[in-house]
Amino acid sequence: FFLFVGPFNCFASYSRATELFYSLNEGLPAGVLIGSLAEDLQLVPQAASAEAAVAAGSEEDQQLHQQHHHEEEWDPPLSFSLASQGLGGQYVTLDNRSGELHTSELEIDREALCLEGGGGGGGGGGRNGISISSSPSSESCVLLLDVLVLPQEYFRFVKVKIAIRDINDNAPQFPVSQIAVSVPENAPVNTRLAIEHPALDPDVGINGVQTYRLLDYHGVFTLDVEENENGERTPYLIVMGALDRETQDQYVTIIIAEDGGSPPLMGSATLTIGISDINDNCPLFTDSQINVTVYGNATVGTPVAGVQAVDRDLGANALITYSYSQKVPQVSKDLFHLDEITGVIKLFKKIGGNVLRLHKLTILANGPGCIPAVITVMVTIIKVVFRPPEIVPRYIANEVEGVVYLKELEPINTPVAFFTIRDPEDKYKVNCYLDGDGPFKLSPYQPYNNEYLLETAKSLDYETQQLYEITVVAWNSEGFHVKKMIKIQILDENDNAPVFTQPLIELSIEENNAPNAFLTKLHAIDADSGERGQVSYFLGPDAPSYFLLDKITGILTVSTQLDREEKEKYRYTVKAVDSGIPPRESIATVAITVLDKNDNSPRFINKDFSFFVPENFPGFGEIGVISVTDADAGRNGWVALSVMNQSDIFVIDTGKGMLRAKVSLDREQQSSYILWVEAVDGGEPALSSTAKITILLLDINDNPPLVLFPQSNMSYLLVLPSTLPGSPVTEVYAVDKDTGMNAVIAYSIIGRRGPRPESFRIDPKTGNITLEETLMQNDYGLYRLLVKVSDHGYPEPLHSTVMVNLFVNDTVSNESYIESLLRKEPEISIEEKEPQIAIEPTHRKVESASCVPTLVALSVISLGSITLVTGMGIYICLRKGKKHHQENDNLEVQIPLKGKLDLHMIERKPMEISNI
């Protein structure tokens, strides 16, 4: 916009639009000079002396002068550039300094560039085929370029037009490889026929298609070329000789198209010249006369003669019809029939005695547009002077209007008819025989002459063939014969029972079917006809009542819903009975398989399962089998078991249903488990059910008694000498975590030491220690009793021991002395005497039938143990609270005894009780 509008008034005197015209051949290589814009625009200095000197110099001086002119005399220097990179800019390069145009790397193809361009114009003699013209031809293919010349002082807007000249780089080519031309055979000489699909050549002008020729003219054709107003050339086929389709119906040659280039290029196609038929031939007979003879006894329809004419034309032109000439008498036309299409002559009616003996038949062969061809058929009739034999039938079987009726169950050799053969001439010997196939025989009937008996030779079967046509033939010694045809109709009888298409009918149906469900349609075939072949269907006596069979249609249905779990297979008979007298029947077997559906959930044998497992049961040991069933079959009956809760402790084998514990179980941590087990079948959708599993842990004797009091083997109690015999002085208290007999505790003194050790005894049940005898002065001192606390576990009882220290004295004057005695290891001899407790025997085998009483007993014992432990805890807490209210806070402690007596125990620090 700045270049063309803004400074226009500043350099308008130097600006002018200019057009330059160039022309060049297509297909030139890159770098070919098209033209110099600087020279052609006359952008050169005006010094005449310089121009004259250059003109007189050599070509090198001129080039040096141009370079000097552009580089030194123009200041600032000239600059050339394309205003836009359009289509033309792809094919040329422009030197920005010199203004020279050259061809680019992209080769110019005139046919691709200008698909519809005309012939290339432009003068010759230019450098490398390039010339400058004052204006392009109207038929030229032109490239348009817009060039800007700068700077502003010398501004030019130049429109460059480059005309592309055509070269012969394309050969003519026919659009199709096969060209067909049809010429009528009567085409006159010089007939011209345009050949469709002329050759095409993308080149133009002289390089386009110029002429056509044939490789073989066959002596009857030539070619001519016509050019229309647009310069298009069309080849014409010219007939130069006579044509005859019957001699040659087709000519094949090669048509060649040639352009005008140098050298010329050619293209070819196959030219097929078909000769079409015209009606130029008429029918012709090969003979002019035919002679035939006919016997007077010839039968109607006997062929007499046949004529055939030939027409060499084709199709409708060769259609021939035959007819009698008008000269043929009507009598002959009535006696002999002529087929107008085939030309066959047949005897039309019986030859009488008064018929002419010679007939001249003139026959015409007629063609379209032709004079008929003529042939004469001479027919001579030979008279027969004898009388043929006669056949006289006498029927034995039932005969109605010439048809004999026989039952199919008739035995072999059943007589059908008598035949008497008569010879009118009474001088020839006559023989008789049967002509035709069938279960029949014809034999002479002795002792009579010329009498023959027709009888059955084989068993008859209506289902095989119902009608027989046999012929009795009689002929004499002269060769004359006569025939008598007999029709024998076989009558059907009920000799076939219905036959089932399948003797065993195997069916299947899914259970839970809808009522009146269709099963199948029975089909039995009875070969008999009429009512004898009508079949009715019936169920056998072994068929269940809920199966129904339609007697007419044979449709088998089931009226009720079937349950596979109740019955899977049904097998019974069905009958097919025809309507004959007596009726016939056949039997088939129906086998029905009820297919399973997933309509049953898995079912546990028990709703609740209970298992008694001894504690410390090894991991993955077998606890018990969870029995589950599924009434369905196949995949629907597959059952998978899984533990719904406590799955981290218990696992179940799906295959065997075996319940196992992953870890060892301890009753003291948890005495029972309640599990829920789910059973899922393999159906779609799957059905499931659950069962409750109760696992009770049976106690084993795995815990020894735990001594709660005294708390230490180093504690002691003060026993006053004034204590009365039989009075409790202290007690040993222990608990056992086990249950039942494993938790029943017995106490016994197994070791004693002291001034008079037998002065104290222990109650084996309660653990109370009492004074047995009155204490004397010499009984004062420290008594050490080793007490064994034992349970009654099976098979091995467990026990613990504790040292009970009793100090008999009025007071405790020297506590340190007593403690030193306690530190010494006592020399106590162990007594092996077991405690005597009246306990009912408990090592009895628990029978499976006494599960409920055992559960009750275990529950009561567990409850009692929990109550006892709770009470002991409360008791210990109360005892510790009373320590703050003792009268002698330093040494004496009151201990509540089961004998309700208060004693003093010297105990400062609680200590562990060890088992011996």
mmCIF file of C-alpha atoms in Angstrom, residues 486-811:
data_model
loop_
_atom_site.group_PDB
_atom_site.id
_atom_site.type_symbol
_atom_site.label_atom_id
_atom_site.label_comp_id
_atom_site.label_asym_id
_atom_site.label_seq_id
_atom_site.Cartn_x
_atom_site.Cartn_y
_atom_site.Cartn_z
ATOM 1 C CA ILE A 486 -55.437 -104.980 -21.054
ATOM 2 C CA LYS A 487 -55.432 -102.694 -17.996
ATOM 3 C CA ILE A 488 -55.222 -104.440 -14.620
ATOM 4 C CA GLN A 489 -55.974 -102.307 -11.543
ATOM 5 C CA ILE A 490 -54.666 -103.609 -8.185
ATOM 6 C CA LEU A 491 -57.046 -103.068 -5.248
ATOM 7 C CA ASP A 492 -55.551 -102.078 -1.925
ATOM 8 C CA GLU A 493 -56.033 -104.153 1.253
ATOM 9 C CA ASN A 494 -54.974 -103.533 4.832
ATOM 10 C CA ASP A 495 -51.717 -105.451 4.638
ATOM 11 C CA ASN A 496 -49.426 -102.790 6.129
ATOM 12 C CA ALA A 497 -49.189 -101.658 9.717
ATOM 13 C CA PRO A 498 -48.301 -98.056 10.519
ATOM 14 C CA VAL A 499 -44.546 -97.535 10.883
ATOM 15 C CA PHE A 500 -43.040 -94.891 13.145
ATOM 16 C CA THR A 501 -40.285 -92.861 11.556
ATOM 17 C CA GLN A 502 -38.283 -93.467 14.752
ATOM 18 C CA PRO A 503 -38.739 -96.600 16.870
ATOM 19 C CA LEU A 504 -37.081 -94.810 19.811
ATOM 20 C CA ILE A 505 -38.152 -91.203 20.300
ATOM 21 C CA GLU A 506 -35.710 -89.456 22.607
ATOM 22 C CA LEU A 507 -36.870 -86.128 24.018
ATOM 23 C CA SER A 508 -35.721 -83.675 26.636
ATOM 24 C CA ILE A 509 -37.508 -80.913 28.521
ATOM 25 C CA GLU A 510 -36.449 -78.578 31.283
ATOM 26 C CA GLU A 511 -38.045 -79.087 34.627
ATOM 27 C CA ASN A 512 -40.593 -76.582 35.958
ATOM 28 C CA ASN A 513 -42.150 -76.459 32.512
ATOM 29 C CA ALA A 514 -45.407 -74.689 31.814
ATOM 30 C CA PRO A 515 -48.546 -76.862 31.949
ATOM 31 C CA ASN A 516 -49.538 -78.481 28.635
ATOM 32 C CA ALA A 517 -46.010 -77.980 27.316
ATOM 33 C CA PHE A 518 -45.352 -79.309 23.818
ATOM 34 C CA LEU A 519 -42.984 -82.275 23.675
ATOM 35 C CA THR A 520 -43.043 -83.549 20.086
ATOM 36 C CA LYS A 521 -45.266 -84.554 17.210
ATOM 37 C CA LEU A 522 -45.324 -88.270 16.528
ATOM 38 C CA HIS A 523 -45.411 -89.388 12.931
ATOM 39 C CA ALA A 524 -46.165 -92.841 11.608
ATOM 40 C CA ILE A 525 -46.569 -93.805 7.939
ATOM 41 C CA ASP A 526 -49.040 -96.380 6.661
ATOM 42 C CA ALA A 527 -48.427 -97.472 3.079
ATOM 43 C CA ASP A 528 -52.052 -98.474 2.634
ATOM 44 C CA SER A 529 -54.530 -96.135 0.980
ATOM 45 C CA GLY A 530 -57.834 -94.630 2.039
ATOM 46 C CA GLU A 531 -59.116 -95.376 5.529
ATOM 47 C CA ARG A 532 -56.664 -98.237 5.791
ATOM 48 C CA GLY A 533 -53.836 -95.688 5.774
ATOM 49 C CA GLN A 534 -55.393 -93.297 8.328
ATOM 50 C CA VAL A 535 -53.346 -93.457 11.544
ATOM 51 C CA SER A 536 -54.458 -92.733 15.108
ATOM 52 C CA TYR A 537 -52.094 -92.397 18.045
ATOM 53 C CA PHE A 538 -52.495 -93.749 21.574
ATOM 54 C CA LEU A 539 -50.427 -93.843 24.754
ATOM 55 C CA GLY A 540 -49.266 -97.204 26.034
ATOM 56 C CA PRO A 541 -50.516 -98.563 29.396
ATOM 57 C CA ASP A 542 -47.170 -97.712 31.005
ATOM 58 C CA ALA A 543 -47.454 -93.976 30.240
ATOM 59 C CA PRO A 544 -48.093 -91.700 33.263
ATOM 60 C CA SER A 545 -51.474 -90.069 33.316
ATOM 61 C CA TYR A 546 -50.142 -86.537 33.009
ATOM 62 C CA PHE A 547 -48.800 -87.187 29.495
ATOM 63 C CA LEU A 548 -51.362 -86.454 26.774
ATOM 64 C CA LEU A 549 -51.337 -87.588 23.137
ATOM 65 C CA ASP A 550 -53.690 -86.188 20.505
ATOM 66 C CA LYS A 551 -54.958 -89.212 18.566
ATOM 67 C CA ILE A 552 -55.388 -87.293 15.330
ATOM 68 C CA THR A 553 -52.357 -84.996 15.156
ATOM 69 C CA GLY A 554 -49.944 -87.111 17.209
ATOM 70 C CA ILE A 555 -48.934 -84.086 19.320
ATOM 71 C CA LEU A 556 -47.479 -85.229 22.656
ATOM 72 C CA THR A 557 -47.786 -82.836 25.605
ATOM 73 C CA VAL A 558 -47.338 -82.941 29.372
ATOM 74 C CA SER A 559 -50.171 -81.492 31.417
ATOM 75 C CA THR A 560 -48.299 -80.883 34.637
ATOM 76 C CA GLN A 561 -45.033 -79.417 35.762
ATOM 77 C CA LEU A 562 -42.160 -81.894 35.861
ATOM 78 C CA ASP A 563 -39.614 -81.998 38.661
ATOM 79 C CA ARG A 564 -36.259 -83.559 37.864
ATOM 80 C CA GLU A 565 -35.503 -84.082 41.528
ATOM 81 C CA GLU A 566 -38.655 -86.142 41.796
ATOM 82 C CA LYS A 567 -38.081 -88.120 38.590
ATOM 83 C CA GLU A 568 -35.454 -87.566 35.942
ATOM 84 C CA LYS A 569 -36.349 -90.055 33.212
ATOM 85 C CA TYR A 570 -39.614 -91.306 31.758
ATOM 86 C CA ARG A 571 -39.910 -94.230 29.388
ATOM 87 C CA TYR A 572 -43.169 -95.535 28.010
ATOM 88 C CA THR A 573 -44.698 -96.805 24.798
ATOM 89 C CA VAL A 574 -46.981 -95.219 22.217
ATOM 90 C CA LYS A 575 -49.093 -96.956 19.567
ATOM 91 C CA ALA A 576 -49.983 -96.062 15.995
ATOM 92 C CA VAL A 577 -53.198 -97.815 14.845
ATOM 93 C CA ASP A 578 -54.680 -97.696 11.333
ATOM 94 C CA SER A 579 -58.394 -97.770 10.440
ATOM 95 C CA GLY A 580 -58.337 -101.034 8.529
ATOM 96 C CA ILE A 581 -60.411 -104.138 9.350
ATOM 97 C CA PRO A 582 -58.903 -105.684 11.301
ATOM 98 C CA PRO A 583 -56.768 -102.743 12.399
ATOM 99 C CA ARG A 584 -52.998 -103.007 12.425
ATOM 100 C CA GLU A 585 -50.719 -101.257 14.878
ATOM 101 C CA SER A 586 -47.073 -100.636 15.694
ATOM 102 C CA ILE A 587 -45.351 -99.537 18.873
ATOM 103 C CA ALA A 588 -42.594 -97.008 19.544
ATOM 104 C CA THR A 589 -40.824 -96.089 22.747
ATOM 105 C CA VAL A 590 -40.711 -92.542 24.080
ATOM 106 C CA ALA A 591 -37.739 -91.721 26.312
ATOM 107 C CA ILE A 592 -37.959 -88.329 28.039
ATOM 108 C CA THR A 593 -35.124 -86.819 30.006
ATOM 109 C CA VAL A 594 -36.036 -84.009 32.378
ATOM 110 C CA LEU A 595 -33.249 -81.436 32.271
ATOM 111 C CA ASP A 596 -32.166 -79.822 35.478
ATOM 112 C CA LYS A 597 -32.713 -76.193 36.407
ATOM 113 C CA ASN A 598 -31.164 -74.533 39.400
ATOM 114 C CA ASP A 599 -34.334 -74.579 41.491
ATOM 115 C CA ASN A 600 -32.932 -76.083 44.693
ATOM 116 C CA SER A 601 -30.722 -74.348 47.176
ATOM 117 C CA PRO A 602 -27.973 -76.282 48.907
ATOM 118 C CA ARG A 603 -29.389 -77.997 51.964
ATOM 119 C CA PHE A 604 -27.490 -78.734 55.143
ATOM 120 C CA ILE A 605 -28.275 -82.033 56.861
ATOM 121 C CA ASN A 606 -28.768 -80.101 60.123
ATOM 122 C CA LYS A 607 -29.711 -76.507 60.659
ATOM 123 C CA ASP A 608 -27.270 -76.347 63.559
ATOM 124 C CA PHE A 609 -24.043 -78.267 63.899
ATOM 125 C CA SER A 610 -22.287 -78.727 67.267
ATOM 126 C CA PHE A 611 -18.766 -79.993 67.678
ATOM 127 C CA PHE A 612 -16.822 -80.703 70.874
ATOM 128 C CA VAL A 613 -13.152 -80.138 70.427
ATOM 129 C CA PRO A 614 -10.468 -80.575 73.073
ATOM 130 C CA GLU A 615 -8.531 -77.423 73.649
ATOM 131 C CA ASN A 616 -4.987 -77.160 72.330
ATOM 132 C CA PHE A 617 -6.302 -78.947 69.243
ATOM 133 C CA PRO A 618 -3.501 -78.832 66.609
ATOM 134 C CA GLY A 619 -3.738 -76.312 63.785
ATOM 135 C CA PHE A 620 -5.593 -77.546 60.650
ATOM 136 C CA GLY A 621 -6.790 -80.570 62.526
ATOM 137 C CA GLU A 622 -10.145 -82.034 61.503
ATOM 138 C CA ILE A 623 -12.926 -80.676 63.678
ATOM 139 C CA GLY A 624 -15.844 -82.249 61.866
ATOM 140 C CA VAL A 625 -17.659 -82.658 58.537
ATOM 141 C CA ILE A 626 -20.330 -80.171 57.445
ATOM 142 C CA SER A 627 -22.681 -82.285 55.370
ATOM 143 C CA VAL A 628 -24.618 -80.450 52.679
ATOM 144 C CA THR A 629 -26.538 -81.674 49.666
ATOM 145 C CA ASP A 630 -28.079 -80.111 46.563
ATOM 146 C CA ALA A 631 -30.906 -81.916 44.816
ATOM 147 C CA ASP A 632 -29.950 -80.367 41.465
ATOM 148 C CA ALA A 633 -27.633 -82.100 39.014
ATOM 149 C CA GLY A 634 -24.444 -81.214 37.207
ATOM 150 C CA ARG A 635 -23.086 -77.764 37.751
ATOM 151 C CA ASN A 636 -26.302 -76.742 39.492
ATOM 152 C CA GLY A 637 -25.521 -79.371 42.136
ATOM 153 C CA TRP A 638 -21.935 -78.361 42.756
ATOM 154 C CA VAL A 639 -21.673 -76.855 46.250
ATOM 155 C CA ALA A 640 -18.923 -74.589 47.546
ATOM 156 C CA LEU A 641 -18.663 -74.029 51.325
ATOM 157 C CA SER A 642 -17.150 -70.997 52.994
ATOM 158 C CA VAL A 643 -16.918 -69.610 56.516
ATOM 159 C CA MET A 644 -18.726 -66.292 56.712
ATOM 160 C CA ASN A 645 -17.293 -65.154 60.062
ATOM 161 C CA GLN A 646 -14.207 -66.163 62.043
ATOM 162 C CA SER A 647 -12.583 -66.983 58.699
ATOM 163 C CA ASP A 648 -9.239 -65.935 60.157
ATOM 164 C CA ILE A 649 -9.463 -68.836 62.626
ATOM 165 C CA PHE A 650 -11.473 -71.478 60.801
ATOM 166 C CA VAL A 651 -11.435 -72.819 57.277
ATOM 167 C CA ILE A 652 -13.549 -75.410 55.497
ATOM 168 C CA ASP A 653 -12.637 -77.810 52.675
ATOM 169 C CA THR A 654 -15.129 -77.331 49.848
ATOM 170 C CA GLY A 655 -14.677 -80.822 48.496
ATOM 171 C CA LYS A 656 -14.984 -82.833 51.724
ATOM 172 C CA GLY A 657 -16.826 -80.286 53.852
ATOM 173 C CA MET A 658 -14.207 -80.754 56.572
ATOM 174 C CA LEU A 659 -14.069 -77.930 59.122
ATOM 175 C CA ARG A 660 -10.582 -77.126 60.378
ATOM 176 C CA ALA A 661 -9.019 -74.600 62.760
ATOM 177 C CA LYS A 662 -6.082 -72.682 61.380
ATOM 178 C CA VAL A 663 -4.564 -72.198 64.848
ATOM 179 C CA SER A 664 -4.501 -74.086 68.105
ATOM 180 C CA LEU A 665 -7.508 -73.287 70.318
ATOM 181 C CA ASP A 666 -7.270 -72.437 74.016
ATOM 182 C CA ARG A 667 -10.383 -72.889 76.105
ATOM 183 C CA GLU A 668 -9.079 -70.514 78.756
ATOM 184 C CA GLN A 669 -9.019 -67.712 76.147
ATOM 185 C CA GLN A 670 -12.361 -68.576 74.543
ATOM 186 C CA SER A 671 -14.475 -71.523 75.493
ATOM 187 C CA SER A 672 -16.805 -71.610 72.457
ATOM 188 C CA TYR A 673 -17.206 -70.342 68.921
ATOM 189 C CA ILE A 674 -20.291 -69.717 66.831
ATOM 190 C CA LEU A 675 -19.690 -69.844 63.101
ATOM 191 C CA TRP A 676 -21.914 -69.272 60.080
ATOM 192 C CA VAL A 677 -21.148 -71.401 57.059
ATOM 193 C CA GLU A 678 -22.522 -70.535 53.615
ATOM 194 C CA ALA A 679 -23.137 -73.124 50.894
ATOM 195 C CA VAL A 680 -23.356 -71.753 47.320
ATOM 196 C CA ASP A 681 -24.220 -73.923 44.318
ATOM 197 C CA GLY A 682 -22.835 -73.567 40.787
ATOM 198 C CA GLY A 683 -26.050 -72.512 39.060
ATOM 199 C CA GLU A 684 -26.799 -69.244 37.282
ATOM 200 C CA PRO A 685 -27.979 -67.422 39.213
ATOM 201 C CA ALA A 686 -26.426 -69.210 42.157
ATOM 202 C CA LEU A 687 -28.543 -70.250 45.162
ATOM 203 C CA SER A 688 -27.220 -70.426 48.701
ATOM 204 C CA SER A 689 -28.074 -71.338 52.270
ATOM 205 C CA THR A 690 -26.403 -70.953 55.648
ATOM 206 C CA ALA A 691 -25.977 -73.073 58.755
ATOM 207 C CA LYS A 692 -24.953 -72.307 62.286
ATOM 208 C CA ILE A 693 -21.895 -74.097 63.671
ATOM 209 C CA THR A 694 -21.267 -74.208 67.423
ATOM 210 C CA ILE A 695 -17.804 -75.300 68.540
ATOM 211 C CA LEU A 696 -17.361 -76.041 72.234
ATOM 212 C CA LEU A 697 -13.841 -76.474 73.550
ATOM 213 C CA LEU A 698 -13.424 -79.327 75.993
ATOM 214 C CA ASP A 699 -11.092 -78.614 78.836
ATOM 215 C CA ILE A 700 -7.893 -80.548 79.265
ATOM 216 C CA ASN A 701 -5.754 -80.385 82.331
ATOM 217 C CA ASP A 702 -3.211 -77.884 81.106
ATOM 218 C CA ASN A 703 -3.211 -75.467 84.091
ATOM 219 C CA PRO A 704 -1.836 -76.335 87.579
ATOM 220 C CA PRO A 705 -3.579 -74.823 90.616
ATOM 221 C CA LEU A 706 -2.561 -71.241 91.314
ATOM 222 C CA VAL A 707 -1.943 -70.479 95.029
ATOM 223 C CA LEU A 708 -3.348 -67.103 95.926
ATOM 224 C CA PHE A 709 -2.707 -67.314 99.677
ATOM 225 C CA PRO A 710 -0.216 -67.337 101.254
ATOM 226 C CA GLN A 711 1.415 -65.093 98.778
ATOM 227 C CA SER A 712 5.002 -66.025 99.675
ATOM 228 C CA ASN A 713 6.996 -68.888 101.089
ATOM 229 C CA MET A 714 8.682 -66.325 103.373
ATOM 230 C CA SER A 715 5.528 -65.126 105.116
ATOM 231 C CA TYR A 716 4.604 -66.454 108.562
ATOM 232 C CA LEU A 717 1.769 -66.327 111.072
ATOM 233 C CA LEU A 718 1.886 -65.959 114.866
ATOM 234 C CA VAL A 719 0.011 -68.730 116.625
ATOM 235 C CA LEU A 720 -0.698 -68.088 120.285
ATOM 236 C CA PRO A 721 -0.059 -70.956 122.617
ATOM 237 C CA SER A 722 -3.496 -70.472 124.040
ATOM 238 C CA THR A 723 -5.143 -71.481 120.796
ATOM 239 C CA LEU A 724 -7.667 -74.218 121.442
ATOM 240 C CA PRO A 725 -7.328 -77.556 119.600
ATOM 241 C CA GLY A 726 -9.570 -77.724 116.518
ATOM 242 C CA SER A 727 -9.318 -74.028 115.931
ATOM 243 C CA PRO A 728 -8.343 -72.807 112.421
ATOM 244 C CA VAL A 729 -5.112 -70.923 112.418
ATOM 245 C CA THR A 730 -4.828 -70.072 108.693
ATOM 246 C CA GLU A 731 -5.709 -71.403 105.269
ATOM 247 C CA VAL A 732 -4.202 -72.128 101.875
ATOM 248 C CA TYR A 733 -6.293 -70.748 99.036
ATOM 249 C CA ALA A 734 -5.743 -71.728 95.365
ATOM 250 C CA VAL A 735 -7.687 -71.564 92.083
ATOM 251 C CA ASP A 736 -7.451 -73.575 88.836
ATOM 252 C CA LYS A 737 -8.221 -72.069 85.359
ATOM 253 C CA ASP A 738 -9.404 -75.443 84.108
ATOM 254 C CA THR A 739 -12.952 -76.669 84.534
ATOM 255 C CA GLY A 740 -14.650 -79.757 85.797
ATOM 256 C CA MET A 741 -12.519 -82.344 87.514
ATOM 257 C CA ASN A 742 -9.469 -80.538 86.182
ATOM 258 C CA ALA A 743 -10.384 -77.620 88.467
ATOM 259 C CA VAL A 744 -11.268 -79.625 91.628
ATOM 260 C CA ILE A 745 -8.451 -78.852 94.097
ATOM 261 C CA ALA A 746 -7.190 -80.993 97.003
ATOM 262 C CA TYR A 747 -4.852 -79.776 99.710
ATOM 263 C CA SER A 748 -2.339 -81.925 101.616
ATOM 264 C CA ILE A 749 0.695 -81.442 103.808
ATOM 265 C CA ILE A 750 3.548 -83.342 102.266
ATOM 266 C CA GLY A 751 6.330 -82.081 104.514
ATOM 267 C CA ARG A 752 6.590 -80.862 108.128
ATOM 268 C CA ARG A 753 9.206 -79.325 110.337
ATOM 269 C CA GLY A 754 8.894 -77.922 113.848
ATOM 270 C CA PRO A 755 8.942 -78.838 117.536
ATOM 271 C CA ARG A 756 5.888 -81.010 117.134
ATOM 272 C CA PRO A 757 5.011 -81.017 113.423
ATOM 273 C CA GLU A 758 1.899 -83.207 113.736
ATOM 274 C CA SER A 759 0.211 -80.516 115.782
ATOM 275 C CA PHE A 760 -1.343 -79.035 112.628
ATOM 276 C CA ARG A 761 -3.498 -80.561 109.937
ATOM 277 C CA ILE A 762 -5.035 -79.237 106.696
ATOM 278 C CA ASP A 763 -8.514 -79.809 105.370
ATOM 279 C CA PRO A 764 -8.082 -81.451 101.919
ATOM 280 C CA LYS A 765 -11.178 -79.720 100.501
ATOM 281 C CA THR A 766 -11.096 -76.218 102.019
ATOM 282 C CA GLY A 767 -7.377 -75.812 102.671
ATOM 283 C CA ASN A 768 -8.050 -74.660 106.258
ATOM 284 C CA ILE A 769 -5.165 -75.430 108.625
ATOM 285 C CA THR A 770 -6.308 -76.233 112.185
ATOM 286 C CA LEU A 771 -4.569 -76.992 115.463
ATOM 287 C CA GLU A 772 -4.943 -80.623 116.397
ATOM 288 C CA GLU A 773 -3.522 -80.696 119.958
ATOM 289 C CA THR A 774 -3.004 -78.321 122.837
ATOM 290 C CA LEU A 775 0.279 -76.513 122.595
ATOM 291 C CA MET A 776 2.738 -76.961 125.469
ATOM 292 C CA GLN A 777 5.647 -74.876 126.618
ATOM 293 C CA ASN A 778 8.121 -76.978 124.714
ATOM 294 C CA ASP A 779 5.989 -76.660 121.526
ATOM 295 C CA TYR A 780 6.985 -73.040 121.041
ATOM 296 C CA GLY A 781 8.964 -72.239 117.919
ATOM 297 C CA LEU A 782 8.762 -72.090 114.120
ATOM 298 C CA TYR A 783 6.655 -74.653 112.256
ATOM 299 C CA ARG A 784 7.144 -75.073 108.501
ATOM 300 C CA LEU A 785 4.446 -76.944 106.608
ATOM 301 C CA LEU A 786 4.972 -77.832 102.910
ATOM 302 C CA VAL A 787 1.467 -77.879 101.413
ATOM 303 C CA LYS A 788 0.740 -79.549 98.066
ATOM 304 C CA VAL A 789 -2.175 -78.104 96.090
ATOM 305 C CA SER A 790 -3.252 -80.660 93.458
ATOM 306 C CA ASP A 791 -6.098 -80.841 90.918
ATOM 307 C CA HIS A 792 -7.901 -83.978 89.799
ATOM 308 C CA GLY A 793 -7.080 -83.697 86.140
ATOM 309 C CA TYR A 794 -7.018 -86.625 83.744
ATOM 310 C CA PRO A 795 -4.846 -88.380 82.806
ATOM 311 C CA GLU A 796 -2.199 -86.588 84.865
ATOM 312 C CA PRO A 797 -3.154 -84.307 87.800
ATOM 313 C CA LEU A 798 -1.159 -81.095 88.136
ATOM 314 C CA HIS A 799 -0.098 -79.518 91.400
ATOM 315 C CA SER A 800 1.622 -76.594 93.055
ATOM 316 C CA THR A 801 3.285 -76.315 96.494
ATOM 317 C CA VAL A 802 3.533 -73.564 99.020
ATOM 318 C CA MET A 803 5.363 -73.233 102.347
ATOM 319 C CA VAL A 804 3.138 -72.305 105.295
ATOM 320 C CA ASN A 805 5.203 -70.879 108.200
ATOM 321 C CA LEU A 806 3.645 -70.785 111.679
ATOM 322 C CA PHE A 807 5.446 -69.236 114.652
ATOM 323 C CA VAL A 808 4.091 -70.467 117.986
ATOM 324 C CA ASN A 809 4.762 -67.881 120.680
ATOM 325 C CA ASP A 810 3.044 -65.296 122.763
ATOM 326 C CA THR A 811 4.654 -62.423 120.906
#
